[in-house]
Short mmCIF file of C-alpha atoms in Angstrom, two decimals:
data_model
loop_
_atom_site.label_atom_id
_atom_site.label_comp_id
_atom_site.label_asym_id
_atom_site.label_seq_id
_atom_site.Cartn_x
_atom_site.Cartn_y
_atom_site.Cartn_z
CA MET A 1 6.57 -15.32 7.89
CA ASP A 2 8.53 -14.76 4.66
CA LEU A 3 11.45 -12.34 4.38
CA GLU A 4 9.55 -9.70 2.38
CA THR A 5 6.71 -9.57 4.90
CA ARG A 6 9.19 -9.36 7.77
CA HIS A 7 11.05 -6.52 6.02
CA LEU A 8 7.85 -4.58 5.33
CA ARG A 9 6.64 -5.04 8.91
CA GLN A 10 9.97 -3.72 10.17
CA LEU A 11 9.85 -0.64 7.92
CA LEU A 12 6.32 0.26 9.01
CA SER A 13 7.06 -0.52 12.65
CA ASN A 14 10.05 1.83 12.52
CA ALA A 15 7.69 4.52 11.23
CA GLN A 16 5.18 3.66 13.99
CA GLN A 17 2.58 2.86 11.32
CA LEU A 18 2.33 -0.94 11.47
CA PRO A 19 -1.26 -1.95 10.56
CA GLU A 20 -3.21 -4.61 12.43
CA VAL A 21 -3.38 -6.72 9.27
CA LEU A 22 -0.58 -6.78 6.71
CA LEU A 23 -0.77 -9.23 3.81
CA LEU A 24 1.61 -9.73 0.90
CA LYS A 25 0.04 -11.92 -1.76
CA GLN A 26 1.33 -13.41 -4.99
CA SER A 27 -2.08 -13.07 -6.65
CA THR A 28 -5.58 -11.90 -5.77
CA THR A 29 -8.75 -10.82 -7.52
CA SER A 30 -8.64 -7.26 -6.15
CA THR A 31 -6.75 -5.84 -3.18
CA ASN A 32 -9.61 -3.37 -2.62
CA ASP A 33 -12.01 -6.29 -2.27
CA ASP A 34 -9.60 -8.00 0.13
CA VAL A 35 -9.53 -4.91 2.36
CA ARG A 36 -13.31 -4.61 2.21
CA GLU A 37 -13.71 -8.20 3.44
CA ILE A 38 -11.20 -7.77 6.27
CA ALA A 39 -12.79 -4.47 7.35
CA GLN A 40 -16.12 -6.24 7.87
CA ASN A 41 -14.52 -7.85 10.94
CA GLY A 42 -14.07 -4.43 12.56
CA ILE A 43 -10.35 -4.13 11.84
CA LYS A 44 -9.34 -0.49 11.37
CA THR A 45 -5.79 -0.60 9.97
CA ILE A 46 -5.14 -2.85 7.00
CA LEU A 47 -2.58 -3.14 4.20
CA VAL A 48 -2.95 -5.70 1.42
CA CYS A 49 -0.44 -5.92 -1.43
CA SER A 50 -0.33 -8.31 -4.36
CA GLU A 51 2.10 -9.04 -7.18
CA MET A 52 -0.83 -9.33 -9.58
CA GLN A 53 -4.62 -8.91 -9.71
CA THR A 54 -7.03 -10.90 -11.83
CA GLN A 55 -9.92 -8.44 -11.51
CA GLY A 56 -8.21 -5.11 -10.84
CA ARG A 57 -10.32 -2.02 -11.45
CA GLY A 58 -9.91 1.70 -11.74
CA GLN A 59 -12.24 4.67 -11.61
CA HIS A 60 -15.81 4.06 -12.84
CA GLN A 61 -15.18 0.28 -12.76
CA ARG A 62 -12.77 0.42 -15.70
CA THR A 63 -10.44 -2.58 -15.89
CA TRP A 64 -6.99 -2.03 -14.39
CA ILE A 65 -4.33 -4.09 -16.18
CA SER A 66 -2.43 -5.85 -13.37
CA PRO A 67 0.42 -8.05 -14.67
CA VAL A 68 2.99 -9.69 -12.40
CA GLY A 69 5.80 -7.61 -10.93
CA ASN A 70 4.23 -4.24 -10.24
CA ILE A 71 2.66 -2.84 -7.06
CA TYR A 72 -1.02 -3.26 -6.29
CA LEU A 73 -1.92 -2.25 -2.76
CA SER A 74 -4.98 -1.23 -0.81
CA THR A 75 -5.56 0.12 2.66
CA LEU A 76 -8.35 1.41 4.86
CA LEU A 77 -8.27 5.12 5.65
CA GLU A 78 -10.40 6.89 8.26
CA THR A 79 -10.77 10.66 8.26
CA ARG A 80 -12.28 13.15 10.67
CA THR A 81 -13.42 15.26 7.72
CA ALA A 82 -16.27 13.96 5.57
CA LEU A 83 -14.85 12.43 2.40
CA ASP A 84 -14.80 14.36 -0.86
CA GLY A 85 -12.81 14.44 -4.10
CA ARG A 86 -9.89 16.33 -2.59
CA LEU A 87 -8.67 13.18 -0.84
CA ALA A 88 -7.52 11.52 -4.07
CA LEU A 89 -5.65 14.71 -5.00
CA GLU A 90 -3.88 14.77 -1.63
CA ILE A 91 -2.94 11.10 -2.01
CA GLY A 92 -1.41 11.78 -5.41
CA LEU A 93 0.58 14.74 -4.10
CA ASN A 94 1.92 12.75 -1.16
CA VAL A 95 2.87 9.78 -3.35
CA LEU A 96 5.00 12.11 -5.49
CA GLN A 97 6.91 13.07 -2.33
CA SER A 98 7.85 9.47 -1.53
CA PRO A 99 11.64 9.20 -1.03
CA SER A 100 12.06 6.69 -3.86
CA LEU A 101 10.18 8.90 -6.33
CA LYS A 102 10.58 12.56 -5.44
CA ALA A 103 13.94 12.95 -7.21
CA LEU A 104 12.44 11.87 -10.54
CA LYS A 105 11.87 14.65 -13.05
CA HIS A 106 8.58 15.66 -14.65
CA LEU A 107 6.28 13.64 -12.40
CA GLN A 108 2.69 14.79 -12.77
CA ILE A 109 -0.86 14.11 -11.62
CA LYS A 110 -3.64 13.93 -14.17
CA TRP A 111 -6.83 15.08 -12.50
CA PRO A 112 -8.35 13.46 -10.57
CA ASN A 113 -6.43 10.27 -9.83
CA ASP A 114 -3.75 9.31 -12.37
CA LEU A 115 -0.04 9.31 -11.56
CA TYR A 116 1.34 10.71 -14.78
CA SER A 117 4.32 12.07 -16.71
CA PRO A 118 4.90 13.41 -20.23
CA GLN A 119 5.72 9.79 -21.16
CA GLY A 120 2.30 8.58 -19.98
CA LYS A 121 0.52 7.06 -17.00
CA TRP A 122 2.63 5.18 -14.46
CA GLY A 123 0.10 4.64 -11.71
CA GLY A 124 -3.41 5.26 -10.50
CA ILE A 125 -5.44 5.86 -7.36
CA LEU A 126 -8.87 4.47 -6.54
CA VAL A 127 -10.78 5.81 -3.53
CA GLU A 128 -13.89 3.78 -2.67
CA PRO A 129 -15.87 5.29 0.23
CA ILE A 130 -17.57 2.79 2.53
CA SER A 131 -18.92 5.42 4.95
CA PRO A 132 -18.84 9.24 5.15
CA HIS A 133 -15.51 9.09 7.02
CA GLN A 134 -13.94 5.84 5.82
CA ALA A 135 -12.60 4.76 2.44
CA ILE A 136 -10.68 1.94 0.85
CA VAL A 137 -7.71 3.44 -0.99
CA GLY A 138 -6.14 1.39 -3.76
CA ILE A 139 -2.98 2.28 -5.66
CA GLY A 140 -1.49 0.57 -8.68
CA LEU A 141 2.08 1.45 -9.61
CA ASN A 142 3.96 0.32 -12.71
CA LEU A 143 7.44 -0.64 -11.56
CA MET A 144 8.21 -2.20 -14.94
CA PRO A 145 6.94 -1.51 -18.47
CA LEU A 146 3.54 -3.00 -19.27
CA PRO A 147 3.19 -5.46 -22.16
CA PRO A 148 2.21 -3.35 -25.20
CA ASP A 149 -0.53 -5.77 -26.24
CA GLN A 150 -2.33 -5.31 -22.89
CA ILE A 151 -2.77 -1.54 -22.83
CA ASP A 152 -4.99 0.95 -24.63
CA GLN A 153 -3.30 4.19 -23.55
CA GLN A 154 0.15 5.72 -23.26
CA THR A 155 1.94 4.32 -20.20
CA THR A 156 5.35 4.34 -18.61
CA SER A 157 6.92 2.89 -15.47
CA VAL A 158 9.07 3.79 -12.49
CA MET A 159 12.03 2.07 -14.17
CA GLN A 160 11.54 4.02 -17.39
CA LEU A 161 11.27 7.25 -15.42
CA GLY A 162 14.67 6.72 -13.84
CA VAL A 163 14.61 4.29 -10.89
CA GLN A 164 16.95 1.65 -12.30
CA TYR A 165 16.46 -0.98 -9.60
CA PRO A 166 13.19 -0.21 -7.78
CA ASN A 167 12.97 -1.75 -4.32
CA ARG A 168 9.41 -3.06 -4.28
CA ILE A 169 9.08 -3.49 -0.51
CA GLN A 170 10.62 -0.08 0.20
CA ILE A 171 8.24 1.60 -2.25
CA ILE A 172 5.23 -0.25 -0.79
CA SER A 173 6.12 1.08 2.66
CA GLU A 174 6.55 4.61 1.30
CA ILE A 175 3.21 4.52 -0.54
CA TYR A 176 1.40 3.28 2.58
CA LEU A 177 2.94 6.09 4.64
CA ALA A 178 2.07 8.60 1.90
CA ILE A 179 -1.59 7.59 2.12
CA GLN A 180 -1.57 8.12 5.90
CA GLN A 181 0.08 11.52 5.43
CA ALA A 182 -2.50 12.45 2.80
CA GLY A 183 -5.24 11.70 5.32
CA GLN A 184 -3.67 14.21 7.70
CA TRP A 185 -3.47 16.88 5.00
CA PHE A 186 -7.13 16.20 4.19
CA ASP A 187 -8.18 16.45 7.84
CA HIS A 188 -6.36 19.78 8.15
CA GLY A 189 -8.32 21.34 5.30
CA CYS A 190 -6.07 20.61 2.29
CA TYR A 191 -4.14 23.82 2.87
CA ASN A 192 -3.13 25.59 -0.36
CA LEU A 193 -4.34 22.62 -2.42
CA ALA A 194 -4.69 24.44 -5.74
CA ALA A 195 -1.15 25.82 -5.75
CA ARG A 196 0.35 22.50 -4.65
CA PHE A 197 -1.61 20.47 -7.20
CA ASN A 198 -1.20 22.87 -10.12
CA HIS A 199 2.58 22.65 -9.73
CA TYR A 200 2.30 18.99 -10.80
CA ALA A 201 -0.83 19.12 -12.96
CA ALA A 202 -0.70 17.31 -16.28
CA PHE A 203 -2.12 19.17 -19.32
CA MET A 204 -1.74 22.57 -17.67
CA ASP A 205 -2.68 25.38 -20.10
CA GLN A 206 -3.38 22.88 -22.88
CA ASN A 207 -6.52 22.27 -24.92
CA VAL A 208 -8.51 19.44 -23.35
CA HIS A 209 -11.80 17.59 -23.57
CA PHE A 210 -13.75 16.98 -20.41
CA GLU A 211 -16.14 14.04 -20.58
CA GLN A 212 -19.05 14.25 -18.16
CA VAL A 213 -22.55 12.83 -17.76
CA LYS A 214 -24.32 15.89 -19.13
CA GLY A 215 -22.11 15.97 -22.20
CA PRO A 216 -18.51 16.72 -23.20
CA ILE A 217 -17.00 20.16 -22.83
CA SER A 218 -13.80 21.53 -24.38
CA GLY A 219 -11.47 24.31 -23.37
CA VAL A 220 -8.09 25.16 -21.92
CA PHE A 221 -7.17 23.45 -18.65
CA ARG A 222 -6.28 26.12 -16.08
CA GLY A 223 -5.61 23.82 -13.15
CA ILE A 224 -7.87 23.37 -10.15
CA SER A 225 -9.42 25.48 -7.41
CA ASP A 226 -8.88 24.85 -3.71
CA ASP A 227 -12.12 22.84 -3.57
CA GLY A 228 -10.62 20.36 -6.06
CA SER A 229 -12.74 21.37 -9.06
CA VAL A 230 -11.26 21.79 -12.53
CA ASN A 231 -10.94 25.27 -14.00
CA LEU A 232 -11.76 25.07 -17.70
CA GLU A 233 -11.49 28.16 -19.87
CA THR A 234 -14.14 27.90 -22.58
CA ALA A 235 -15.52 30.21 -25.25
CA GLN A 236 -18.28 31.08 -22.75
CA GLY A 237 -15.83 31.88 -19.96
CA LEU A 238 -14.28 30.04 -17.02
CA VAL A 239 -16.19 26.91 -15.99
CA ASN A 240 -15.71 24.84 -12.82
CA VAL A 241 -16.18 21.10 -13.25
CA TYR A 242 -16.33 18.63 -10.36
CA GLN A 243 -16.77 15.23 -12.00
CA GLY A 244 -15.75 13.65 -15.26
CA ARG A 245 -12.75 12.48 -17.23
CA LEU A 246 -10.03 14.77 -18.52
CA ARG A 247 -8.07 14.10 -21.71
CA LEU A 248 -5.98 16.05 -24.18
CA ALA A 249 -7.78 17.41 -27.22
CA ASP A 250 -7.01 15.52 -30.42
#
């Protein structure tokens, strides 16, 4: 067992959250796919991390740029409550409270699953349900700046946001624990979700476009409701939207 794996096992053991399977890889196609394969053997607690992914993906199967040196991790999460879109919001909120990150200023969440800041996106969350009460949760986190020629949107990194020497193994352990904590918040009804999320919401009170299957809609982003839906103030009044992609108006 290498030193990094031993260190991570010790951190999670100290927190009484050591999974049955813990893998640290140098490279993989997708950590979510790794967890899916392991879960087929009936294993309930899994953590897979990789230094890079060759086929990383985000929401709606969009490609997730996964160069060497950042954090790409996936785990299996079981909930008593039937899964819905609030889980990703709870995961984002709990990640922001991680000890290595919570002192950073201006951290945000861009609905529904981007870890964000005024400088751009620094991470993302992918929740892939495999049953009504079980999901694979993947998180990608930019520890270091991404190569400019590999990205098509504004991004930043944990280093650029103020963590001068990010401890990768420490942050992996904190993110894993944050996911477990988010599951507990979810199972207890996501108490006061709207107020907690809107405190960190990107694009609050700004003009936005909302891309959805039945056509785009524009308005002013007024945060979310407790059920996780977006409140969009349009010329026709306040509209609640449950699925789609949010972006700033041009």
